[in-house]
Backbone as a ProteinNet text record, in pm:
[ID]
protein_1_A
[PRIMARY]
XXXXXXXXXXXXXXXXXXXXXXXXXXXXXXXXXXXXXXXXXXXXXXXXXXXXXXXXXXXXXXXXXXXXXXXXXXXXXXXXXXXXXXXXXXXXXXXXXXXXXXXXXXXXXXXXXXXXXXXXXXXXXXXXXXXXXXXXXXXXXXXXXXXXXXXXXXXXXXXXXXXXXXXXXXXXXXXXXXXXXXXXXXXXXXXXXXXXXXXXXXXXXXXXXXXXXXXXXXXXXXXXXXXXXXXXXXXXXXXXXXXXXXXXXXXXXXXXXXXXXXXXXXXXXXXXXXXXXXXXXXXXXXXXXX
[TERTIARY]
1690.7	1714.3	1859.3	1867.8	2010.8	2035.1	2181.4	2229.1	2223.4	2203.6	2189.1	2308.2	2418.9	2545.1	2598.3	2521.7	2556.1	2565.1	2652.2	2647.7	2510.5	2449.1	2316.7	2351.6	2274.4	2299.4	2144.1	2107.7	1971.9	1954.5	2078.7	2103.4	2124	2130.3	2188.7	2062.7	1945.1	1824.2	1837	1860.6	1901.2	1756.3	1656.2	1520.6	1492.5	1557.8	1546	1686	1736.3	1846.1	1848.4	1947.5	1959.1	1930.5	1886.5	1877.9	1985.7	1991.9	2089.8	2082	2158.3	2134.6	2174.8	2278.3	2327.2	2242.5	2161.2	2051.2	1948.3	1907.1	1790.6	1814	1941.8	1970.6	1977.1	2021.2	2029.6	1875	1787.4	1661.2	1569.2	1611	1516.4	1566.2	1700.8	1752.8	1788.4	1669.4	1683.8	1694.1	1750.8	1743.2	1579.4	1532.7	1405.8	1313.8	1364.9	1274.6	1264.3	1161.3	1129.1	1235.8	1285.2	1372.1	1505.1	1571.6	1691.1	1797.9	1763	1864.5	1813.5	1877.1	1841.3	1930.3	1899.3	2008.1	1929.1	2021.1	1971	2045.9	2001.1	2069.1	2023.2	2120.3	2081.7	1992.6	1988.2	1885.4	1893.1	1778.9	1754.2	1618.7	1625.3	1496.7	1392.4	1361.9	1255.7	1281.9	1267.1	1311.9	1241.3	1121.7	1053	1134	1158.9	1231.2	1357.9	1434.8	1559.2	1536.6	1436.8	1426.5	1370.4	1278.4	1225.2	1322	1426.1	1539.6	1619.1	1640.8	1716.6	1632.1	1505.1	1439.4	1428.4	1400.8	1403.8	1530.4	1648.6	1788.8	1802.6	1712.7	1731.2	1824.4	1877.8	1971.9	1897.2	1783	1733.3	1660.2	1684.2	1633.8	1500.6	1408.6	1286.7	1313	1245.5	1273.5	1369.6	1407.4	1502	1420.8	1492.5	1429.9	1524.4	1470.2	1538.3	1483.6	1562.3	1518.7	1593.5	1516.1	1597.9	1558	1665.5	1644.4	1581	1595.4	1506.6	1496.5	1366.3	1344.5	1322.1	1378.9	1371.8	1257.4	1223.9	1134.4	1042.5	1005.9	891.3	782.4	705	593.3	479.9	357	234.2	168.1	29.4	-53.2	-74.2	-107.8	-148	-24.3	113	226.4	239.1	152.6	178.3	314.6	374	503.1	475.6	589.3	576	711	715.3	833.7	818.1	915.8	919.9	1083.8	1077.7	1223.5	1290.1	1432.2	1512.4	1471.8	1475.9	1457.9	1341.3	1237	1118.8	1010.2	1040.5	927.3	1003.2	921.6	962.6	947.3	1055.8	1051.5	1135.7	1045.7	1112	1020.5	1104.8	1029.9	1076.5	987.2	1021.5	991.3	1074.1	1046.7	993.7	891.7	814.4	801.7	792.8	777.5	677.2	535	430.1	414.4	479.9	445.1	454.4	526.8	536	414.6	298.5	179.9	63.1	95.4	-3.4	-42.9	-161.1	-181.3	-166.8	-88.4	-99.6	-217.5	-331.7	-451.8	-468.9	-419.4	-446.3	-326.3	-215.7	-119.7	-163.5	-281.3	-327.4	-363.1	-374.5	-389.9	-268.4	-145.8	-37.3	-25.6	-61	-54.5	-178.4	-295.7	-396.9	-341.4	-251.1	-194.1	-93.6	-2.7	93.6	-1.8	-101.4	-174.9	-219.6	-267.6	-311.7	-189.4	-76.9	29.8	67.7	68.7	109.5	24.2	-90.9	-184.7	-174.2	-167.4	-158.8	-28.4	96	203.3	234.9	176	176.4	82.3	-17.1	-112.6	-41.1	48.5	119.4	240.8	321.8	437.1	433.9	332	312.6	184.1	113.4	-28.8	-114.8	-113.8	-190	-295	-421.6	-514.5	-516.2	-484.6	-444.9	-560.1	-628.7	-727.7	-677	-744.3	-728.1	-826.9	-758.5	-864.3	-826.8	-951.5	-927.5	-856.1	-774.3	-701.2	-579.6	-507.9	-388.7	-315.6	-430.7	-378.9	-400.5	-306.3	-319.3	-341.8	-447.2	-502.5	-488.1	-478	-476.3	-578.1	-590.8	-679.8	-597.7	-613	-539.8	-637.1	-649.8	-744.5	-878.4	-907.4	-1061.7	-1091.2	-994.6	-1011	-920.2	-964.5	-895.5	-774.2	-668.8	-527.5	-478.6	-415.2	-330.1	-203.5	-150.8	4.5	65.9	7.8	97.5	22.6	114.7	70.2	131.3	84.3	130	143.2	227.1	253.2	299.8	238.7	288.1	286	397.4	445.2	495.9	454.5	521.3	645.1	763.1	879.9	953	1014.8	1088.1	1001.6	1029.3	941.2	847.1	845.4	774.1	708.6	681.8	614.5	709.7	712.7	779.8	658.3	665.4	566.3	663.8	603.6	662.4	575.4	639.8	561.7	615.4	539.5	579.3	488.5	562.2	475.5	530.3	449.1	485.1	506.2	621	630.3	652.7	758.4	771.9	734.4	663.6	641.7	567.7	607.3	549.4	434.3	333.8	227.7	294	398	432.6	513.9	534.4	612.2	509.3	382.4	290.9	294.8	272.3	277.1	133.1	17.3	-113.3	-201.6	-303.1	-399.4	-453.2	-463	-514.6	-417	-293.1	-179.8	-174.7	-118.4	-91.5	37.3	84	191.8	162.2	210.6	216.6	224.2	328.8	357.4	239.1	178.8	65.9	-68	-65.7	-180.3	-147.8	-40.3	-26.7	52.2	137.2	220.5	282.8	281.3	373	504.9	534.9	674.2	703.4	798.6	835.7	971.9	1022.3	1147.2	1122.4	1195.9	1181.2	1212.3	1313.7	1383.3	1250.2	1209.2	1089.5	988.2	947.1	817.9	849.2	963	1013.6	1014.2	1065.2	1070.3	922.9	837.5	715.9	639.7	660.6	576.6	641.8	755	833.3	779.6	788.6	730.6	598.3	523.4	367.4	341.6	423.4	415.9	451.1	563.1	596.5	491.4	439.3	307	203.3	153	37.4	64.6	197.8	219.8	248.2	294.8	304.3	161.1	74.1	-57.4	-138.1	-106.1	-179.2	-112.6	10	79.5	47.8	54.6	8.1	-132.9	-221.1	-367.9	-367.2	-244.8	-261.8	-292.8	-281.8	-311.9	-481.5	-541.3	-694.7	-719	-759.7	-780	-880.5	-989.2	-1078.6	-1026.1	-961.8	-910.8	-802.6	-715.7	-611.9	-647.9	-764.2	-817.8	-785.7	-728.5	-660.3	-804.4	-899.8	-987.7	-1083.9	-1092.4	-1192.7	-1113.2	-984.8	-878.8	-892.9	-875.1	-882.8	-1009.6	-1120.9	-1250	-1271.2	-1223	-1241.7	-1169.7	-1066.7	-977.1	-1000.3	-1094	-1111.3	-1218.6	-1160.3	-1244	-1333.1	-1320.6	-1402.7	-1527.5	-1539.4	-1670.6	-1769.4	-1876.5	-2014.2	-2023.7	-1949.1	-1958.4	-1996.6	-2048.6	-2087.3	-1944.7	-1914.1	-1789.4	-1820.7	-1717.6	-1718.4	-1582.4	-1604.8	-1494.6	-1468.1	-1346.1	-1296.3	-1204.4	-1289.4	-1220.4	-1138.1	-1060.3	-978.9	-1055.4	-1008.3	-1102.3	-1162.4	-1173.5	-1244.7	-1378.8	-1449.2	-1580.1	-1587.1	-1681.9	-1691.9	-1813.3	-1821.4	-1930.9	-1942.6	-2089.2	-2121.7	-2196.5	-2157.3	-2235	-2183.1	-2250.9	-2211.7	-2140.8	-2000.3	-1891.3	-1955.8	-1989.3	-2053	-1959.2	-1862.3	-1784.6	-1648.9	-1551.6	-1447.7	-1467.2	-1446.9	-1474.2	-1361.3	-1372.9	-1267.2	-1156.6	-1175.8	-1054.1	-1011.8	-1026.8	-986.7	-1052	-1165.1	-1237.3	-1307.8	-1354.8	-1438.9	-1573	-1664.2	-1791.8	-1905	-1958	-2043.3	-2163.4	-2275.7	-2406.8	-2475	-2516.4	-2537.9	-2695	-2735.2	-2878.2	-2976.5	-2939.5	-3032.1	-3030.8	-2969.5	-2989.6	-2895.3	-2765.1	-2681.7	-2565.3	-2522.7	-2365.7	-2262.9	-2173.7	-2084.2	-1932.8	-1861.2	-1722	-1620.5	-1530.7	-1428.1	-1308.3	-1229.9	-1089.8	-1004.2	-1024.4	-897	-970.9	-907.2	-986.5	-932	-955.6	-926.3	-1068.9	-1052.1	-1179.7	-1184.1	-1308.3	-1334.3	-1428.5	-1392.6	-1497.4	-1599.3	-1736.4	-1806.5	-1878.5	-1909	-1983.7	-1986.8	-1969.8	-1994	-1952.2	-1900.2	-1898.7	-1811.8	-1678.5	-1600.1	-1645.4	-1730.2	-1757.3	-1669.2	-1713.7	-1621.2	-1589	-1495.9	-1459.8	-1304.8	-1274.1	-1122.2	-1087.3
-2984.6	-3102.3	-3121.9	-3213.9	-3230.5	-3357.5	-3361.8	-3436.2	-3576.8	-3690.4	-3846.2	-3868.4	-3836.3	-3858	-3770.3	-3668.8	-3579.6	-3647.1	-3598.2	-3672.5	-3610.4	-3688.4	-3636	-3530	-3422.1	-3292.7	-3254.5	-3238.1	-3188.7	-3015	-2948.7	-2837.2	-2807.4	-2934.4	-2903.5	-2914.4	-2911.4	-2894.5	-2766.4	-2775.8	-2665.1	-2590.3	-2649	-2584.4	-2507.2	-2503.1	-2418.5	-2344.4	-2231.9	-2165.3	-2082.8	-2096.1	-1992.3	-1845.7	-1792.4	-1645.3	-1556.7	-1451.3	-1377.3	-1236.3	-1252.7	-1157.7	-1040.6	-994.9	-876.5	-802.3	-878.8	-833.1	-798.2	-879.6	-843.2	-705.6	-692.7	-560.8	-440.7	-457.6	-350.9	-303.5	-407.1	-357.8	-316.1	-348.9	-317.8	-236.5	-219	-125.7	-6.9	82	203.6	313.1	440.8	536.2	573.6	585.4	629.3	497.2	404.5	266.4	212.9	150.2	86.7	-8.3	-89.4	-206.4	-143.9	-184.5	-134.2	-249.3	-374.2	-471.6	-602.5	-678.2	-800.9	-917.6	-1020.7	-1128.7	-1259.3	-1346.7	-1452.8	-1564.1	-1667.2	-1769.4	-1912.9	-2001	-2132	-2197.5	-2216.9	-2287.1	-2244.4	-2253.4	-2207.7	-2271.4	-2265.4	-2336.2	-2256.6	-2112.4	-2029.9	-1900.6	-1839.7	-1688.7	-1602.2	-1648.9	-1566.6	-1581.1	-1694.5	-1702.6	-1663.3	-1630.1	-1585.5	-1422.6	-1369.9	-1232.8	-1172	-1250.1	-1224.3	-1224.7	-1310.6	-1319.5	-1188.7	-1155.1	-1025.6	-898.5	-913.1	-790.9	-782.2	-900.3	-900.2	-848.3	-862.5	-803.8	-684.9	-632.3	-490	-460.2	-573.1	-579.3	-579.6	-504.2	-497.2	-349	-347.9	-235	-246.8	-149.1	-151.6	-187.3	-280	-291.5	-405.7	-482.4	-597.2	-713.5	-786.9	-874.1	-1002.7	-1121.2	-1255.6	-1355.4	-1400.5	-1507.7	-1635.4	-1727.7	-1871.1	-1951.8	-2008.8	-2104.2	-2239.9	-2270.8	-2367.6	-2342.8	-2385.4	-2393.7	-2528.2	-2548.1	-2693	-2704.2	-2581.7	-2575.1	-2449.4	-2426.1	-2339.5	-2341.2	-2231.5	-2222.2	-2167.9	-2229.7	-2163.1	-2131.1	-2081	-2059.1	-2196.6	-2163.6	-2297.9	-2374.4	-2331.7	-2402.9	-2523.7	-2492.6	-2613.9	-2604	-2717.9	-2705.4	-2666.4	-2601.7	-2573.9	-2610.9	-2710.2	-2753.6	-2769.8	-2753.3	-2765.4	-2793.9	-2840.9	-2873.7	-2734.4	-2752.1	-2622.9	-2558.9	-2419	-2334.8	-2364.7	-2441.4	-2463.6	-2333.3	-2237.2	-2124.7	-2007.5	-1931	-1800.2	-1829.2	-1813.7	-1856.4	-1721.9	-1627.3	-1505	-1427.5	-1358.9	-1270.6	-1126.7	-1020.4	-899.8	-813.8	-725.9	-658.5	-535.4	-492.2	-365.4	-305.5	-163.9	-93.6	21.3	-41.9	63.9	157.6	152.6	222.6	369	443.2	579.2	622.6	642.3	715.7	601.2	480.4	377.5	325.6	321.8	273.9	97	65.4	-104	-185.8	-134.2	-221.2	-208.5	-139.9	-172.8	-255.7	-292.1	-379.3	-516.2	-565.4	-671.5	-685.7	-569	-548.5	-589	-595.9	-593.8	-747.2	-862.2	-978.3	-997.2	-929	-916.4	-822.9	-718.1	-608.9	-705.8	-794	-860.7	-975.5	-1016.4	-1091.5	-1024.8	-907	-837.5	-801	-764.9	-733.5	-859.9	-995.1	-1094.2	-1130.4	-1125.2	-1152.4	-1065.2	-927	-839.5	-848.8	-871	-877.5	-1006.3	-1109	-1245.5	-1245.8	-1187.6	-1166.3	-1081.9	-987.2	-911.4	-1006.7	-1035.4	-1099	-1244.4	-1316.8	-1458.2	-1494.6	-1372.6	-1401.9	-1512.9	-1517.4	-1622.3	-1546.5	-1566.1	-1515.9	-1590.6	-1490.6	-1538.1	-1483.4	-1564	-1517.5	-1538	-1468.4	-1477.2	-1554	-1653.2	-1713.8	-1650.7	-1600.9	-1539.2	-1635.5	-1612.3	-1484.6	-1473.9	-1585.9	-1579	-1667	-1738.9	-1833.7	-1755.2	-1806.2	-1769.4	-1888.4	-1881.2	-1972.3	-1937.6	-2059.6	-2055.8	-2171.1	-2193.4	-2257	-2369.6	-2483.1	-2594.3	-2693.1	-2726.3	-2809.1	-2792.7	-2681.3	-2633.6	-2627.7	-2660.8	-2656.8	-2551.4	-2514.2	-2403.7	-2477.7	-2439.2	-2503.9	-2398.7	-2438.9	-2348.1	-2338.3	-2222.7	-2208.8	-2136.4	-2053.6	-1994	-1938.8	-1924	-1889	-1760.1	-1697.8	-1584.1	-1591	-1552.1	-1564.1	-1431.8	-1365.5	-1253	-1259.9	-1205.9	-1190.1	-1094.1	-1025.8	-924.7	-949.3	-851.2	-894	-781.4	-733.4	-626.5	-495.4	-414	-285.4	-296.7	-396.8	-402.8	-537.5	-574.9	-705.5	-777.4	-897.3	-989.7	-1051.5	-1033.7	-1108	-1199.2	-1316.4	-1441.1	-1466.7	-1508	-1539.4	-1672.6	-1793	-1914.9	-1921.4	-1932.3	-1947.1	-2051.8	-2143.8	-2255.3	-2197.4	-2196.6	-2162.7	-2271.4	-2341.3	-2458	-2598.8	-2620.9	-2767.1	-2822.9	-2964.6	-3043.8	-3129.1	-3187.6	-3262.8	-3363.5	-3441.8	-3540.5	-3488.5	-3354.5	-3284.8	-3208	-3211.7	-3150.4	-3217.9	-3122.1	-3199.4	-3265.3	-3202.9	-3264.4	-3236.6	-3306.6	-3293.9	-3141.7	-3075.8	-2953	-2845.8	-2873.5	-2797.4	-2759.1	-2648.9	-2627.6	-2553.6	-2490.9	-2418.3	-2311.3	-2223.3	-2128.6	-2199.3	-2271.6	-2346.8	-2422.9	-2509	-2592.7	-2504.2	-2408.8	-2308.2	-2246.4	-2259.1	-2206.3	-2071.9	-2061.8	-1929.3	-1904.1	-1772.4	-1748.7	-1714	-1702.3	-1698.3	-1750.2	-1839.7	-1894	-1861.4	-1731.6	-1691.1	-1615.2	-1670.4	-1636.7	-1484.1	-1464	-1295.2	-1212.7	-1229.8	-1161.2	-1140	-1277	-1270.6	-1218.4	-1229.7	-1182.5	-1013.1	-972.9	-827.2	-770.4	-824.2	-776.4	-788	-896.7	-901.9	-804.2	-780	-681.3	-530.7	-512.3	-370.1	-352.9	-452.3	-434.1	-411.1	-504.4	-481.4	-347.2	-293.2	-144.9	-56.1	-67.2	30	25.8	-86.2	-119.6	-75.6	-111.8	-58.8	104.7	148.7	292.9	362.9	318.7	365.2	357.4	223	202.3	295.6	281.3	360	511.1	558.3	709.7	757.7	651.7	680.4	648.7	636.5	609.6	452.9	373.4	242.5	233.8	322.9	321.5	223	118.8	32.2	69.1	136.7	198	312	405.8	524.8	489.6	396.5	354.1	259.6	232.5	139.5	-35.4	-51.2	-161	-269	-207.9	-292.9	-321.6	-253.6	-268.9	-370.4	-356.4	-432.2	-619.5	-595.4	-743.7	-803.1	-719.2	-779.5	-822	-736.8	-755.4	-901.2	-916	-1044.1	-1160.6	-1151.7	-1246	-1362.7	-1497.3	-1591.1	-1646	-1618.1	-1654.5	-1584.9	-1460.1	-1386	-1459.6	-1432.5	-1482.4	-1633.7	-1717.7	-1861.7	-1924	-2016.9	-2093.2	-2121.9	-2092.5	-2149.2	-2193.4	-2273.5	-2316.1	-2260.9	-2162.8	-2116.9	-2214.8	-2264.2	-2358	-2259.3	-2228.9	-2135.1	-2187.2	-2095	-2107.7	-2193.1	-2277.1	-2359.2	-2462	-2493.3	-2607	-2590.6	-2466.9	-2435.2	-2406.2	-2408.9	-2368.2	-2305.7	-2223.6	-2163.4	-2167.7	-2185.6	-2203.3	-2070.9	-2013.8	-1908.4	-1874.7	-1767.8	-1710.7	-1586.7	-1612	-1490.1	-1363	-1268.2	-1164.9	-1045.2	-1002.8	-886.5	-917.1	-807.1	-786	-668.9	-665.3	-539.4	-453.9	-336.8	-248.6	-285.2	-407	-440.2	-582.1	-611.1	-701.1	-831	-839.2	-960	-997.7	-1141.5	-1205.2	-1204.6	-1139.5	-1136.2	-1242.4	-1326.2	-1450.6	-1405.1	-1429.3	-1441.5	-1568.7	-1588.8	-1719.2	-1745.5	-1881.4	-1913.2	-1834	-1804.9	-1736.7	-1582.6	-1518.7	-1408.2	-1321.2	-1353.3	-1282.7	-1254	-1129.7	-1128.3	-1138.6	-1241.3	-1265.3	-1241.6	-1147	-1132.8	-1222.7	-1261.9	-1384.6	-1311.5	-1316.1	-1250.1	-1346.3	-1487	-1580.7	-1719.9	-1798.1	-1925.9	-1988.1	-2118.9	-2190.5	-2203.2	-2153.5	-2125.2	-2245	-2316.7	-2412.2	-2382.3	-2368	-2334.3	-2445	-2427.1	-2536.7	-2552.4	-2443.1	-2447.9	-2303.5	-2288.9	-2152.6	-2181.5	-2028.7	-2026.7	-2130.4	-2161.8	-2266.2	-2414.5	-2418.7	-2549.2	-2623.5	-2728.9	-2829.5	-2774.5	-2849.8	-2819.2	-2749.1	-2658.4	-2599.7	-2569.8
-1435.5	-1366.1	-1336.2	-1217.9	-1184.9	-1273.6	-1339.7	-1416.6	-1345.3	-1400.5	-1349.9	-1287.1	-1323.2	-1288.8	-1166.6	-1117.1	-1025.8	-885.7	-789.2	-667.7	-587	-514.7	-444.8	-346.1	-372.1	-273.6	-260.2	-143.8	-152.7	-183.4	-205.7	-252.6	-405.6	-461.5	-608.3	-723.5	-659	-745.6	-848.8	-967.7	-1064.3	-1078.6	-1056.3	-1080.6	-955.4	-882.9	-734.7	-702.3	-792.6	-751.6	-623.5	-565.9	-459.1	-462.7	-372	-390.8	-382	-467.5	-477.3	-377.1	-276.1	-157.6	-196.9	-293.4	-334.8	-432.9	-508.5	-590.8	-519.5	-427.9	-327.2	-238.5	-209.9	-131.1	-226.2	-320	-432.9	-448.4	-480.1	-529.4	-405.6	-267.6	-165.8	-51.1	-32.6	55.2	-9.8	-35.8	-86.2	-3.4	-19.3	67.2	96.1	214.3	225.3	242.6	214.4	200.6	361.9	378.7	505.9	547	438.4	464.2	495.9	603.8	654.4	652.3	636.2	642.4	591.3	526.6	457.3	465.5	512.4	534.5	491.5	413	356.2	416.8	480	552	488.5	470.4	398	489.8	608.9	711.7	841.9	893.7	1036.5	1073.3	1216.1	1280.9	1246.1	1257.7	1246.7	1234.5	1133.7	1092.7	1200.3	1234.8	1343.1	1466.1	1496.7	1643.7	1655.7	1532.7	1529.5	1535.7	1463.4	1494.7	1623.3	1664.1	1791.7	1912.9	1909.9	1997.7	1999	1869.8	1854.3	1898	1873.2	1917.8	2066.3	2134.6	2255.8	2347.9	2267.7	2320.3	2281.4	2196.6	2154.5	2040.1	1987.2	1863.2	1737.8	1711.7	1585	1539.4	1414.9	1362.4	1279.4	1291	1220	1068.9	998.3	870	839.9	938.3	909.8	833.6	765.4	678.7	701.5	754.6	759.1	662.8	570.8	483	493.5	497.1	496.4	366.1	313.5	207.7	243.2	397.7	452.2	597.5	639.9	776	819.8	933.1	979.4	1093.1	1154.3	1259.6	1255.9	1134.1	1102.2	1167.1	1218.6	1286	1231.1	1256.7	1202	1344.9	1302.2	1415	1508.7	1628	1719.3	1715.8	1715.7	1709.6	1615.3	1503.7	1396	1330.9	1274.2	1203	1058.8	1004.7	850.5	798	723.2	649.3	522.1	430.9	287.4	236.1	109.9	71.4	55.9	63.3	76.4	-89.6	-56.9	-185.6	-270.7	-198.5	-262.1	-232.2	-169.7	-121.1	-63.4	-23.4	53.3	205	257.4	410.6	484.7	523.1	580.3	685.2	753.5	869.2	850.9	905.1	902.8	1042.7	1086.6	1213.3	1202.6	1251.3	1255	1372.7	1385.7	1513.7	1497.8	1483.4	1455.6	1567.3	1668.9	1792.8	1799.6	1690.3	1694	1609.1	1673.1	1630	1609.3	1632.6	1621.3	1749	1808.7	1957.5	1938.3	2045.3	2039.7	2017.2	2039.7	2037.7	1883	1800.1	1663.8	1584.7	1668.4	1605.4	1558.6	1589.7	1550.9	1400.3	1361.2	1203.4	1126.3	1190.6	1116.6	1041.4	1106.1	1032.7	921.5	936.2	832.1	720.5	746.2	659	562.7	651.6	556.3	463.4	508.9	422.9	300.4	303.8	190.8	108.9	156.3	90.8	10.7	70.1	-11.6	-104.8	-90.3	-196.1	-314.9	-276.3	-388.2	-481.6	-383.7	-450.3	-525	-483.7	-569.4	-698.3	-688.7	-806.9	-898.3	-865.4	-979.7	-1042.2	-944.6	-979.1	-1029.7	-980.6	-1018.8	-1114.2	-1114.4	-1202.6	-1145.9	-1021.6	-970.5	-863.5	-882.1	-785.5	-635.6	-544	-409.4	-323.8	-256.4	-147.3	-18.6	75.2	209.6	288.1	365.5	462.7	593	654.5	788.1	883.4	989.1	980.8	914.5	875.3	816.8	731.8	624.4	524.1	409.4	297.3	176.8	74.5	14.2	-54.4	-223.8	-290.6	-432.1	-484.3	-613.3	-668.6	-761.4	-717.1	-785.7	-837.3	-965.1	-1027.2	-981.5	-965.3	-891.2	-770.4	-693	-538.2	-466.6	-367.5	-285.3	-209	-218.1	-151.8	-45.3	38.8	103.4	69.1	31.5	-25	69.1	182.1	252.6	384.5	486.1	599.6	663.5	765.8	829.6	983	1051.2	1196.2	1247.9	1345.6	1404.6	1533.3	1597.2	1752.8	1788.2	1913.3	1976.2	2015.3	2009.7	2034.8	2047.4	2171.1	2207.4	2197.9	2126.3	2106.2	1969.9	1911.7	1787.1	1762.8	1633.3	1604.5	1501.4	1500	1419.4	1330.3	1211.4	1104.8	1012	1030.2	941	846.4	723	600.2	541	525.4	447	343.8	205.3	80.4	7.7	-27.3	-109.6	-256.8	-312.6	-473.9	-561.1	-549.6	-654.7	-599.2	-484.9	-465.7	-573.6	-586.7	-667.3	-600.3	-685.3	-603.6	-527.2	-555.7	-461	-336.1	-323.8	-205	-125.6	-144.9	-57.5	67.2	169.5	293.4	354.8	267.4	296.6	179.2	175.7	40.4	28.6	131.4	134	90.9	77.8	37.8	-98.2	-137.6	-285.5	-304.6	-411.6	-444.9	-554.4	-574.1	-692.9	-828.8	-826.8	-953.5	-986.5	-892.7	-891.1	-949.2	-905.8	-935.3	-1086	-1134.1	-1278.2	-1292.3	-1184.9	-1167.3	-1323.5	-1345.7	-1490.7	-1443.6	-1307.8	-1280.9	-1120.6	-1099.1	-989.2	-944.2	-1007	-963.8	-827.9	-730	-587.9	-558.7	-632.6	-618	-663	-758.1	-844.6	-722.7	-682.8	-574.2	-455.3	-401.7	-271.7	-277.7	-376.1	-384.3	-400.8	-484.6	-504.5	-381.5	-280.1	-173.5	-73	-57.5	40.2	-20.8	-122.2	-196.2	-156.8	-183.4	-132.5	18.9	90.5	240.8	284.6	200.5	254.4	202.7	93.2	75.4	170.8	190	290.5	437.1	479.9	607.7	614.2	495.2	501.9	500.9	423.9	433.9	571	618.1	760.5	870.4	871.2	980.3	970.7	837.7	809.6	855.6	870	902.9	1054.3	1140.8	1272.2	1292.2	1226.9	1253.2	1216.8	1157.5	1134.1	1016.1	1016	910.3	800	847.5	745.1	676.5	755.5	671.3	581.4	606.5	530.4	401.2	400.1	312.9	310.8	448.3	450.2	490.9	569.6	587.2	471.3	387.2	272.2	182	159.6	84.2	134	262	317.5	296	326.7	303.3	149.1	57.7	-92.4	-130	-51	-109.3	1.2	88.9	187.1	136	117.5	53.5	178.1	296.1	427.8	437.2	367.1	381.2	286.7	337.7	275	270.5	359.6	375.7	507.7	505.8	638.2	681.8	800.2	870.7	1003.2	1030.1	1187.4	1250.4	1350	1430.4	1539.8	1555.5	1659.1	1772.4	1863.5	1944.8	2075.2	2109.3	2229.1	2347.3	2386.1	2519	2476.9	2336	2301.5	2237	2262.1	2207.1	2061.3	2013.7	1847.5	1810.1	1712.6	1680.1	1519.6	1492.3	1341.9	1319.4	1203.6	1156.8	995.9	955.8	831	847.5	777	808.8	717.6	773.4	726	709.1	780.3	773.2	854.5	821	908.9	973.7	1092.5	1168.5	1188.8	1250.8	1257.7	1340.8	1425.8	1498.6	1439	1309.3	1230.8	1276.3	1341.4	1376	1274.3	1283.6	1181.8	1255.1	1189.5	1234.3	1181.8	1250.7	1216.3	1258.7	1166.8	1178.4	1226.1	1335	1397.9	1361.3	1368.5	1348.6	1447	1551.3	1640.7	1618.2	1502.1	1466	1535.7	1616	1653.4	1560.9	1589.4	1532.5	1603.1	1590.5	1712	1627.6	1709.4	1652.3	1701.4	1609.1	1655.8	1650.4	1768.9	1759	1734.9	1785.8	1770.5	1731.9	1656.7	1638.5	1527.9	1484	1363.9	1298.4	1159.8	1079.3	966.4	984.8	869.7	775.7	656.2	568.1	524.6	567.3	566.4	409.5	359.1	233.1	180.7	57.6	-17.6	-144.1	-213.4	-356.5	-404	-338.3	-400.9	-355.5	-268.3	-228.6	-124.5	-80.7	1.1	112.7	190	317.5	292.6	367.2	377.7	503.3
[MASK]
++++++++++++++++++++++++++++++++++++++++++++++++++++++++++++++++++++++++++++++++++++++++++++++++++++++++++++++++++++++++++++++++++++++++++++++++++++++++++++++++++++++++++++++++++++++++++++++++++++++++++++++++++++++++++++++++++++++++++++++++++++++++++++++++++++++++++++++++++++++++++++++++++

C-alpha cells in the first residue's frame, strides 16, 4: 500500500508495479519467435488504434506488440468503451499477417484464436479457470457468478489484422465498472504478476497461431475449433443473439462451425448460424443472465 504521507499520484500504487519492458523483451523476442517488437507506453488512447494506424502506413512488422499501462479510450465490440485504473490489467494489441498461406476468409478465426490463447495462458499462469463467451469475452467465476474479466477486438489493417486484448487483473470490487465485471484477483488468482501473465498469454498465442497458420487456417485440422468449443461457456445454453439491424434470435447454442460461427437450434427445429451479434446467456449450467 502507498504510505499515508506519500503525495497522491495515480501511478504510485505499490500493489501495481510498472511492467519491466527489458525483462519482457528478453523473455519474448527470441530468435525464431513470432514476436518481433515489444513496446510499453505509460498511457494511450487505444493500443488497437495505434497499431492499426501504423499498419495502414506500412510501418509495422508482423509480431509487433504494443502494451499500455493505461488506456484512456480503449474499445470493445460495438464501439463500447473499456477503461480501468492504471496498471490494474493487461491492455495490449498485436499485429499479425496470416496472408501467407491462409485465405482471408479464414481470418475471422484470429480473434477466437486469441481467446483460446488467453484462456489457456491465464489458466496456467494465474491458476484461474477462464471460459470463453462467444465471440470475444473472457469469463471468470467470482462468488459463484460468471463475470467478464476480459475482451478481445480484432480489426483488419494494412496487410494484416490487429488483435487487442483487455484483461482485468487486480481490479478490486469497488473499482469494477459494472456488476457483471470481474478480475483475476477477485476470482482467486494465485498470481497477479502482470509480466508473468503477459508472457504466458503471448507464448500461448504464438503456439496457437503457429498451429493454425501451419494448417492453412483450417480451424478443425489445427485443433483450434475443438479447443474453442471445449472452453466455450456459451455452448449448451439457451441464448439470445442480438443481431445487427435490431433483430434478435433465441435458441440453444449447439456448436461452433468451421467458420467460427455460433450455431443456434431454434424452437422451430432449424439450426441457424450466427456470424455477428451480441450474445446474452439466458440460462444454463451456471444459471442467471450474462
